[in-house]
Amino acid sequence: MKLVFATHNPNKLREIQQLVPSTIQLISLDGIGCMTEIAETSNTLEGNARIKADFVTDTYQLPCFADDTGLLVDSLNGEPGVFSARYAGSKNNAEANMDKLLAKMTGQENRNAHFKTVIALNLNGETHLFEGKIDGTITTKKNGINGFGYDPIFAPNGYEQTFAELPLSVKNEISHRAQAFKKLIAYLKTINVAR
Ligand code: IMP
């Protein structure tokens, strides 16, 4: 079965391809000739994941899954949330995004936050949702060089270090994204067995 992963990122595709049953062939957006930057216009992660998956299924009549991730800070009522990538304006400027968040949290004692990933899977006329979440705290300064995005200022609960200080192997075991993808893959394995 061919299954579209709504991403333009070949590394993400390769990583997940290794984990799904071998009867499932993942294809990226580029692989189906979709060069569109699908606009993420919802105010929820679930909404944006659905928009991306639905765009592909509606336009190309193909089964598809899409993910959306955000960092939600308790004391900022869930900011930056769906705006995580573009919090400081220009898309995906990680340094500027972290600087803005740290500035907003100056003097803030409640530094609790979580990362959340939602995956929407369109398969056989149904939409299935899978979620992953990791709780932690926002540090007062950037620490570490691994990873990407907000990793230097997010310390997962149970660890002293930020995601950017922990080995990638640890992050990839416990992260929001890992948890959501584990659920997706477990589901794909069950339907694979059934067919
Ligand atoms: P996306 O939905 O995976 O593109 O994630 C949206 C944004 O959330 C990214 O541009 C990052 O700013 C942030 N983000 C997502 N996942 C992570 C992570 O694992 N670590 C740090 N930041 C992340």
PDB file of N, CA and C in Angstrom, residues 57-150:
ATOM      1  N   THR A  57      -5.489  14.006   0.535  1.00  0.00           N
ATOM      2  CA  THR A  57      -6.496  12.980   0.220  1.00  0.00           C
ATOM      3  C   THR A  57      -7.522  13.526  -0.774  1.00  0.00           C
ATOM      4  N   ASP A  58      -7.955  14.777  -0.574  1.00  0.00           N
ATOM      5  CA  ASP A  58      -8.962  15.357  -1.474  1.00  0.00           C
ATOM      6  C   ASP A  58      -8.396  15.626  -2.867  1.00  0.00           C
ATOM      7  N   THR A  59      -7.146  16.099  -2.910  1.00  0.00           N
ATOM      8  CA  THR A  59      -6.569  16.492  -4.203  1.00  0.00           C
ATOM      9  C   THR A  59      -6.052  15.298  -5.000  1.00  0.00           C
ATOM     10  N   TYR A  60      -5.476  14.336  -4.293  1.00  0.00           N
ATOM     11  CA  TYR A  60      -4.796  13.230  -4.995  1.00  0.00           C
ATOM     12  C   TYR A  60      -5.493  11.879  -4.805  1.00  0.00           C
ATOM     13  N   GLN A  61      -6.569  11.867  -4.029  1.00  0.00           N
ATOM     14  CA  GLN A  61      -7.297  10.606  -3.741  1.00  0.00           C
ATOM     15  C   GLN A  61      -6.349   9.532  -3.213  1.00  0.00           C
ATOM     16  N   LEU A  62      -5.512   9.932  -2.269  1.00  0.00           N
ATOM     17  CA  LEU A  62      -4.548   8.987  -1.691  1.00  0.00           C
ATOM     18  C   LEU A  62      -4.677   8.975  -0.165  1.00  0.00           C
ATOM     19  N   PRO A  63      -4.426   7.814   0.468  1.00  0.00           N
ATOM     20  CA  PRO A  63      -4.338   7.810   1.929  1.00  0.00           C
ATOM     21  C   PRO A  63      -3.133   8.635   2.360  1.00  0.00           C
ATOM     22  N   CYS A  64      -3.270   9.310   3.497  1.00  0.00           N
ATOM     23  CA  CYS A  64      -2.215  10.252   3.881  1.00  0.00           C
ATOM     24  C   CYS A  64      -2.217  10.487   5.385  1.00  0.00           C
ATOM     25  N   PHE A  65      -1.042  10.718   5.949  1.00  0.00           N
ATOM     26  CA  PHE A  65      -0.990  11.241   7.311  1.00  0.00           C
ATOM     27  C   PHE A  65      -0.144  12.498   7.356  1.00  0.00           C
ATOM     28  N   ALA A  66      -0.491  13.385   8.298  1.00  0.00           N
ATOM     29  CA  ALA A  66       0.209  14.656   8.467  1.00  0.00           C
ATOM     30  C   ALA A  66       0.368  14.919   9.953  1.00  0.00           C
ATOM     31  N   ASP A  67       1.449  15.568  10.324  1.00  0.00           N
ATOM     32  CA  ASP A  67       1.662  15.878  11.740  1.00  0.00           C
ATOM     33  C   ASP A  67       1.775  17.384  11.956  1.00  0.00           C
ATOM     34  N   ASP A  68       1.436  17.811  13.161  1.00  0.00           N
ATOM     35  CA  ASP A  68       1.677  19.200  13.544  1.00  0.00           C
ATOM     36  C   ASP A  68       2.097  19.212  15.005  1.00  0.00           C
ATOM     37  N   THR A  69       3.050  20.062  15.312  1.00  0.00           N
ATOM     38  CA  THR A  69       3.632  20.089  16.658  1.00  0.00           C
ATOM     39  C   THR A  69       3.690  21.509  17.180  1.00  0.00           C
ATOM     40  N   GLY A  70       3.535  21.655  18.485  1.00  0.00           N
ATOM     41  CA  GLY A  70       3.706  22.967  19.093  1.00  0.00           C
ATOM     42  C   GLY A  70       4.231  22.847  20.512  1.00  0.00           C
ATOM     43  N   LEU A  71       4.783  23.957  20.983  1.00  0.00           N
ATOM     44  CA  LEU A  71       5.203  24.075  22.379  1.00  0.00           C
ATOM     45  C   LEU A  71       4.145  24.914  23.080  1.00  0.00           C
ATOM     46  N   LEU A  72       3.598  24.398  24.181  1.00  0.00           N
ATOM     47  CA  LEU A  72       2.529  25.106  24.891  1.00  0.00           C
ATOM     48  C   LEU A  72       2.993  25.441  26.298  1.00  0.00           C
ATOM     49  N   VAL A  73       3.046  26.725  26.605  1.00  0.00           N
ATOM     50  CA  VAL A  73       3.552  27.189  27.894  1.00  0.00           C
ATOM     51  C   VAL A  73       2.361  27.572  28.784  1.00  0.00           C
ATOM     52  N   ASP A  74       2.307  26.967  29.980  1.00  0.00           N
ATOM     53  CA  ASP A  74       1.142  27.146  30.861  1.00  0.00           C
ATOM     54  C   ASP A  74       0.886  28.614  31.193  1.00  0.00           C
ATOM     55  N   SER A  75       1.943  29.328  31.617  1.00  0.00           N
ATOM     56  CA  SER A  75       1.746  30.702  32.102  1.00  0.00           C
ATOM     57  C   SER A  75       1.445  31.678  30.966  1.00  0.00           C
ATOM     58  N   LEU A  76       1.597  31.227  29.729  1.00  0.00           N
ATOM     59  CA  LEU A  76       1.278  32.077  28.573  1.00  0.00           C
ATOM     60  C   LEU A  76       0.011  31.567  27.869  1.00  0.00           C
ATOM     61  N   ASN A  77      -0.838  30.871  28.635  1.00  0.00           N
ATOM     62  CA  ASN A  77      -2.102  30.355  28.085  1.00  0.00           C
ATOM     63  C   ASN A  77      -1.906  29.532  26.816  1.00  0.00           C
ATOM     64  N   GLY A  78      -0.842  28.731  26.809  1.00  0.00           N
ATOM     65  CA  GLY A  78      -0.640  27.817  25.677  1.00  0.00           C
ATOM     66  C   GLY A  78       0.165  28.383  24.519  1.00  0.00           C
ATOM     67  N   GLU A  79       0.651  29.629  24.635  1.00  0.00           N
ATOM     68  CA  GLU A  79       1.572  30.166  23.614  1.00  0.00           C
ATOM     69  C   GLU A  79       2.881  29.387  23.672  1.00  0.00           C
ATOM     70  N   PRO A  80       3.633  29.305  22.599  1.00  0.00           N
ATOM     71  CA  PRO A  80       3.313  29.753  21.242  1.00  0.00           C
ATOM     72  C   PRO A  80       2.383  28.812  20.472  1.00  0.00           C
ATOM     73  N   GLY A  81       2.166  27.593  20.949  1.00  0.00           N
ATOM     74  CA  GLY A  81       1.159  26.704  20.357  1.00  0.00           C
ATOM     75  C   GLY A  81       1.289  26.526  18.854  1.00  0.00           C
ATOM     76  N   VAL A  82       0.182  26.759  18.148  1.00  0.00           N
ATOM     77  CA  VAL A  82       0.214  26.575  16.685  1.00  0.00           C
ATOM     78  C   VAL A  82       1.157  27.561  16.000  1.00  0.00           C
ATOM     79  N   PHE A  83       1.558  28.611  16.735  1.00  0.00           N
ATOM     80  CA  PHE A  83       2.461  29.601  16.143  1.00  0.00           C
ATOM     81  C   PHE A  83       3.925  29.320  16.456  1.00  0.00           C
ATOM     82  N   SER A  84       4.224  28.112  16.963  1.00  0.00           N
ATOM     83  CA  SER A  84       5.582  27.813  17.412  1.00  0.00           C
ATOM     84  C   SER A  84       6.644  28.113  16.354  1.00  0.00           C
ATOM     85  N   ALA A  85       6.377  27.748  15.110  1.00  0.00           N
ATOM     86  CA  ALA A  85       7.395  27.928  14.059  1.00  0.00           C
ATOM     87  C   ALA A  85       7.600  29.406  13.740  1.00  0.00           C
ATOM     88  N   ARG A  86       6.531  30.203  13.867  1.00  0.00           N
ATOM     89  CA  ARG A  86       6.583  31.615  13.413  1.00  0.00           C
ATOM     90  C   ARG A  86       6.291  32.573  14.557  1.00  0.00           C
ATOM     91  N   TYR A  87       6.707  32.197  15.783  1.00  0.00           N
ATOM     92  CA  TYR A  87       6.378  32.990  16.977  1.00  0.00           C
ATOM     93  C   TYR A  87       6.953  34.402  16.886  1.00  0.00           C
ATOM     94  N   ALA A  88       8.184  34.498  16.388  1.00  0.00           N
ATOM     95  CA  ALA A  88       8.831  35.820  16.325  1.00  0.00           C
ATOM     96  C   ALA A  88       8.680  36.452  14.942  1.00  0.00           C
ATOM     97  N   GLY A  89       7.725  35.952  14.177  1.00  0.00           N
ATOM     98  CA  GLY A  89       7.479  36.574  12.873  1.00  0.00           C
ATOM     99  C   GLY A  89       7.936  35.713  11.729  1.00  0.00           C
ATOM    100  N   SER A  90       9.201  35.834  11.376  1.00  0.00           N
ATOM    101  CA  SER A  90       9.661  35.089  10.205  1.00  0.00           C
ATOM    102  C   SER A  90       9.654  33.599  10.512  1.00  0.00           C
ATOM    103  N   LYS A  91       9.328  32.816   9.501  1.00  0.00           N
ATOM    104  CA  LYS A  91       9.116  31.395   9.723  1.00  0.00           C
ATOM    105  C   LYS A  91      10.391  30.696  10.175  1.00  0.00           C
ATOM    106  N   ASN A  92      10.216  29.922  11.237  1.00  0.00           N
ATOM    107  CA  ASN A  92      11.267  29.015  11.685  1.00  0.00           C
ATOM    108  C   ASN A  92      12.604  29.656  12.032  1.00  0.00           C
ATOM    109  N   ASN A  93      12.577  30.871  12.604  1.00  0.00           N
ATOM    110  CA  ASN A  93      13.809  31.460  13.119  1.00  0.00           C
ATOM    111  C   ASN A  93      13.920  31.062  14.599  1.00  0.00           C
ATOM    112  N   ALA A  94      14.604  29.933  14.828  1.00  0.00           N
ATOM    113  CA  ALA A  94      14.608  29.336  16.166  1.00  0.00           C
ATOM    114  C   ALA A  94      15.195  30.275  17.216  1.00  0.00           C
ATOM    115  N   GLU A  95      16.274  30.969  16.869  1.00  0.00           N
ATOM    116  CA  GLU A  95      16.913  31.869  17.850  1.00  0.00           C
ATOM    117  C   GLU A  95      15.954  32.984  18.252  1.00  0.00           C
ATOM    118  N   ALA A  96      15.330  33.600  17.260  1.00  0.00           N
ATOM    119  CA  ALA A  96      14.396  34.701  17.542  1.00  0.00           C
ATOM    120  C   ALA A  96      13.181  34.192  18.325  1.00  0.00           C
ATOM    121  N   ASN A  97      12.695  33.001  17.966  1.00  0.00           N
ATOM    122  CA  ASN A  97      11.544  32.432  18.679  1.00  0.00           C
ATOM    123  C   ASN A  97      11.876  32.204  20.158  1.00  0.00           C
ATOM    124  N   MET A  98      13.066  31.639  20.411  1.00  0.00           N
ATOM    125  CA  MET A  98      13.462  31.379  21.804  1.00  0.00           C
ATOM    126  C   MET A  98      13.664  32.685  22.552  1.00  0.00           C
ATOM    127  N   ASP A  99      14.290  33.666  21.903  1.00  0.00           N
ATOM    128  CA  ASP A  99      14.529  34.962  22.561  1.00  0.00           C
ATOM    129  C   ASP A  99      13.203  35.602  22.968  1.00  0.00           C
ATOM    130  N   LYS A 100      12.227  35.522  22.079  1.00  0.00           N
ATOM    131  CA  LYS A 100      10.919  36.120  22.389  1.00  0.00           C
ATOM    132  C   LYS A 100      10.270  35.417  23.577  1.00  0.00           C
ATOM    133  N   LEU A 101      10.359  34.087  23.565  1.00  0.00           N
ATOM    134  CA  LEU A 101       9.731  33.321  24.649  1.00  0.00           C
ATOM    135  C   LEU A 101      10.427  33.595  25.985  1.00  0.00           C
ATOM    136  N   LEU A 102      11.751  33.590  25.968  1.00  0.00           N
ATOM    137  CA  LEU A 102      12.493  33.859  27.220  1.00  0.00           C
ATOM    138  C   LEU A 102      12.168  35.256  27.742  1.00  0.00           C
ATOM    139  N   ALA A 103      12.079  36.228  26.846  1.00  0.00           N
ATOM    140  CA  ALA A 103      11.768  37.608  27.265  1.00  0.00           C
ATOM    141  C   ALA A 103      10.381  37.671  27.894  1.00  0.00           C
ATOM    142  N   LYS A 104       9.412  36.990  27.278  1.00  0.00           N
ATOM    143  CA  LYS A 104       8.042  37.004  27.813  1.00  0.00           C
ATOM    144  C   LYS A 104       7.961  36.345  29.182  1.00  0.00           C
ATOM    145  N   MET A 105       8.926  35.436  29.455  1.00  0.00           N
ATOM    146  CA  MET A 105       8.865  34.690  30.711  1.00  0.00           C
ATOM    147  C   MET A 105       9.788  35.237  31.777  1.00  0.00           C
ATOM    148  N   THR A 106      10.360  36.391  31.538  1.00  0.00           N
ATOM    149  CA  THR A 106      11.244  36.991  32.531  1.00  0.00           C
ATOM    150  C   THR A 106      10.506  37.146  33.857  1.00  0.00           C
ATOM    151  N   GLY A 107      11.113  36.627  34.918  1.00  0.00           N
ATOM    152  CA  GLY A 107      10.521  36.758  36.253  1.00  0.00           C
ATOM    153  C   GLY A 107       9.378  35.799  36.522  1.00  0.00           C
ATOM    154  N   GLN A 108       8.990  35.026  35.551  1.00  0.00           N
ATOM    155  CA  GLN A 108       7.864  34.094  35.705  1.00  0.00           C
ATOM    156  C   GLN A 108       8.297  32.861  36.498  1.00  0.00           C
ATOM    157  N   GLU A 109       7.576  32.566  37.573  1.00  0.00           N
ATOM    158  CA  GLU A 109       7.955  31.398  38.392  1.00  0.00           C
ATOM    159  C   GLU A 109       7.400  30.096  37.831  1.00  0.00           C
ATOM    160  N   ASN A 110       6.175  30.153  37.318  1.00  0.00           N
ATOM    161  CA  ASN A 110       5.592  28.944  36.722  1.00  0.00           C
ATOM    162  C   ASN A 110       6.156  28.776  35.317  1.00  0.00           C
ATOM    163  N   ARG A 111       7.081  27.831  35.170  1.00  0.00           N
ATOM    164  CA  ARG A 111       7.747  27.656  33.877  1.00  0.00           C
ATOM    165  C   ARG A 111       7.331  26.335  33.211  1.00  0.00           C
ATOM    166  N   ASN A 112       6.193  25.792  33.674  1.00  0.00           N
ATOM    167  CA  ASN A 112       5.730  24.518  33.119  1.00  0.00           C
ATOM    168  C   ASN A 112       5.275  24.669  31.667  1.00  0.00           C
ATOM    169  N   ALA A 113       5.608  23.649  30.872  1.00  0.00           N
ATOM    170  CA  ALA A 113       5.261  23.678  29.447  1.00  0.00           C
ATOM    171  C   ALA A 113       5.189  22.248  28.936  1.00  0.00           C
ATOM    172  N   HIS A 114       4.612  22.084  27.769  1.00  0.00           N
ATOM    173  CA  HIS A 114       4.707  20.764  27.131  1.00  0.00           C
ATOM    174  C   HIS A 114       4.754  20.900  25.622  1.00  0.00           C
ATOM    175  N   PHE A 115       5.418  19.939  25.020  1.00  0.00           N
ATOM    176  CA  PHE A 115       5.361  19.797  23.569  1.00  0.00           C
ATOM    177  C   PHE A 115       4.241  18.821  23.253  1.00  0.00           C
ATOM    178  N   LYS A 116       3.510  19.115  22.185  1.00  0.00           N
ATOM    179  CA  LYS A 116       2.446  18.197  21.764  1.00  0.00           C
ATOM    180  C   LYS A 116       2.524  17.996  20.248  1.00  0.00           C
ATOM    181  N   THR A 117       2.408  16.747  19.843  1.00  0.00           N
ATOM    182  CA  THR A 117       2.329  16.408  18.415  1.00  0.00           C
ATOM    183  C   THR A 117       0.993  15.733  18.157  1.00  0.00           C
ATOM    184  N   VAL A 118       0.340  16.159  17.103  1.00  0.00           N
ATOM    185  CA  VAL A 118      -0.887  15.480  16.659  1.00  0.00           C
ATOM    186  C   VAL A 118      -0.660  14.976  15.239  1.00  0.00           C
ATOM    187  N   ILE A 119      -1.017  13.727  15.007  1.00  0.00           N
ATOM    188  CA  ILE A 119      -0.964  13.150  13.656  1.00  0.00           C
ATOM    189  C   ILE A 119      -2.394  12.842  13.226  1.00  0.00           C
ATOM    190  N   ALA A 120      -2.748  13.274  12.027  1.00  0.00           N
ATOM    191  CA  ALA A 120      -4.045  12.911  11.429  1.00  0.00           C
ATOM    192  C   ALA A 120      -3.774  11.947  10.289  1.00  0.00           C
ATOM    193  N   LEU A 121      -4.433  10.797  10.334  1.00  0.00           N
ATOM    194  CA  LEU A 121      -4.279   9.769   9.289  1.00  0.00           C
ATOM    195  C   LEU A 121      -5.599   9.584   8.563  1.00  0.00           C
ATOM    196  N   ASN A 122      -5.601   9.799   7.267  1.00  0.00           N
ATOM    197  CA  ASN A 122      -6.781   9.506   6.436  1.00  0.00           C
ATOM    198  C   ASN A 122      -6.555   8.171   5.751  1.00  0.00           C
ATOM    199  N   LEU A 123      -7.387   7.205   6.107  1.00  0.00           N
ATOM    200  CA  LEU A 123      -7.221   5.859   5.538  1.00  0.00           C
ATOM    201  C   LEU A 123      -8.588   5.200   5.413  1.00  0.00           C
ATOM    202  N   ASN A 124      -8.865   4.654   4.253  1.00  0.00           N
ATOM    203  CA  ASN A 124     -10.138   3.941   4.024  1.00  0.00           C
ATOM    204  C   ASN A 124     -11.362   4.773   4.414  1.00  0.00           C
ATOM    205  N   GLY A 125     -11.322   6.051   4.072  1.00  0.00           N
ATOM    206  CA  GLY A 125     -12.487   6.905   4.305  1.00  0.00           C
ATOM    207  C   GLY A 125     -12.669   7.378   5.737  1.00  0.00           C
ATOM    208  N   GLU A 126     -11.698   7.062   6.601  1.00  0.00           N
ATOM    209  CA  GLU A 126     -11.804   7.502   8.001  1.00  0.00           C
ATOM    210  C   GLU A 126     -10.583   8.322   8.376  1.00  0.00           C
ATOM    211  N   THR A 127     -10.778   9.208   9.375  1.00  0.00           N
ATOM    212  CA  THR A 127      -9.644   9.953   9.912  1.00  0.00           C
ATOM    213  C   THR A 127      -9.346   9.439  11.319  1.00  0.00           C
ATOM    214  N   HIS A 128      -8.090   9.105  11.567  1.00  0.00           N
ATOM    215  CA  HIS A 128      -7.650   8.645  12.889  1.00  0.00           C
ATOM    216  C   HIS A 128      -6.644   9.658  13.420  1.00  0.00           C
ATOM    217  N   LEU A 129      -6.751   9.971  14.723  1.00  0.00           N
ATOM    218  CA  LEU A 129      -5.834  10.943  15.331  1.00  0.00           C
ATOM    219  C   LEU A 129      -4.935  10.247  16.347  1.00  0.00           C
ATOM    220  N   PHE A 130      -3.664  10.637  16.377  1.00  0.00           N
ATOM    221  CA  PHE A 130      -2.690  10.081  17.328  1.00  0.00           C
ATOM    222  C   PHE A 130      -1.961  11.250  17.974  1.00  0.00           C
ATOM    223  N   GLU A 131      -1.819  11.197  19.307  1.00  0.00           N
ATOM    224  CA  GLU A 131      -1.189  12.324  20.010  1.00  0.00           C
ATOM    225  C   GLU A 131       0.004  11.876  20.832  1.00  0.00           C
ATOM    226  N   GLY A 132       0.964  12.739  20.940  1.00  0.00           N
ATOM    227  CA  GLY A 132       2.100  12.530  21.840  1.00  0.00           C
ATOM    228  C   GLY A 132       2.357  13.807  22.591  1.00  0.00           C
ATOM    229  N   LYS A 133       2.768  13.673  23.874  1.00  0.00           N
ATOM    230  CA  LYS A 133       2.946  14.876  24.700  1.00  0.00           C
ATOM    231  C   LYS A 133       4.103  14.627  25.656  1.00  0.00           C
ATOM    232  N   ILE A 134       4.917  15.649  25.854  1.00  0.00           N
ATOM    233  CA  ILE A 134       5.934  15.533  26.902  1.00  0.00           C
ATOM    234  C   ILE A 134       5.938  16.796  27.741  1.00  0.00           C
ATOM    235  N   ASP A 135       5.871  16.594  29.074  1.00  0.00           N
ATOM    236  CA  ASP A 135       5.863  17.723  30.007  1.00  0.00           C
ATOM    237  C   ASP A 135       7.286  18.101  30.381  1.00  0.00           C
ATOM    238  N   GLY A 136       7.468  19.379  30.678  1.00  0.00           N
ATOM    239  CA  GLY A 136       8.790  19.846  31.092  1.00  0.00           C
ATOM    240  C   GLY A 136       8.725  21.279  31.575  1.00  0.00           C
ATOM    241  N   THR A 137       9.892  21.915  31.615  1.00  0.00           N
ATOM    242  CA  THR A 137       9.947  23.319  32.034  1.00  0.00           C
ATOM    243  C   THR A 137      10.801  24.134  31.060  1.00  0.00           C
ATOM    244  N   ILE A 138      10.486  25.430  31.008  1.00  0.00           N
ATOM    245  CA  ILE A 138      11.273  26.356  30.188  1.00  0.00           C
ATOM    246  C   ILE A 138      12.411  26.880  31.061  1.00  0.00           C
ATOM    247  N   THR A 139      13.642  26.692  30.595  1.00  0.00           N
ATOM    248  CA  THR A 139      14.809  27.145  31.350  1.00  0.00           C
ATOM    249  C   THR A 139      14.920  28.674  31.250  1.00  0.00           C
ATOM    250  N   THR A 140      15.832  29.260  32.031  1.00  0.00           N
ATOM    251  CA  THR A 140      15.942  30.726  31.977  1.00  0.00           C
ATOM    252  C   THR A 140      16.935  31.183  30.918  1.00  0.00           C
ATOM    253  N   LYS A 141      17.732  30.225  30.394  1.00  0.00           N
ATOM    254  CA  LYS A 141      18.621  30.573  29.264  1.00  0.00           C
ATOM    255  C   LYS A 141      18.820  29.351  28.383  1.00  0.00           C
ATOM    256  N   LYS A 142      19.403  29.596  27.199  1.00  0.00           N
ATOM    257  CA  LYS A 142      19.609  28.489  26.248  1.00  0.00           C
ATOM    258  C   LYS A 142      20.779  27.622  26.699  1.00  0.00           C
ATOM    259  N   ASN A 143      20.560  26.315  26.637  1.00  0.00           N
ATOM    260  CA  ASN A 143      21.629  25.371  26.965  1.00  0.00           C
ATOM    261  C   ASN A 143      21.646  24.232  25.948  1.00  0.00           C
ATOM    262  N   GLY A 144      22.833  23.967  25.376  1.00  0.00           N
ATOM    263  CA  GLY A 144      22.976  22.812  24.488  1.00  0.00           C
ATOM    264  C   GLY A 144      22.887  23.159  23.019  1.00  0.00           C
ATOM    265  N   ILE A 145      23.375  22.237  22.194  1.00  0.00           N
ATOM    266  CA  ILE A 145      23.460  22.494  20.746  1.00  0.00           C
ATOM    267  C   ILE A 145      22.774  21.415  19.897  1.00  0.00           C
ATOM    268  N   ASN A 146      22.268  20.360  20.551  1.00  0.00           N
ATOM    269  CA  ASN A 146      21.614  19.299  19.765  1.00  0.00           C
ATOM    270  C   ASN A 146      20.210  19.735  19.354  1.00  0.00           C
ATOM    271  N   GLY A 147      19.628  18.946  18.461  1.00  0.00           N
ATOM    272  CA  GLY A 147      18.222  19.125  18.135  1.00  0.00           C
ATOM    273  C   GLY A 147      17.947  20.374  17.327  1.00  0.00           C
ATOM    274  N   PHE A 148      16.761  20.960  17.526  1.00  0.00           N
ATOM    275  CA  PHE A 148      16.339  22.116  16.734  1.00  0.00           C
ATOM    276  C   PHE A 148      15.244  22.859  17.503  1.00  0.00           C
ATOM    277  N   GLY A 149      14.758  23.926  16.896  1.00  0.00           N
ATOM    278  CA  GLY A 149      13.628  24.664  17.474  1.00  0.00           C
ATOM    279  C   GLY A 149      13.898  25.108  18.898  1.00  0.00           C
ATOM    280  N   TYR A 150      12.968  24.800  19.792  1.00  0.00           N
ATOM    281  CA  TYR A 150      13.035  25.262  21.179  1.00  0.00           C
ATOM    282  C   TYR A 150      13.841  24.313  22.079  1.00  0.00           C
TER     283      TYR A 150
END
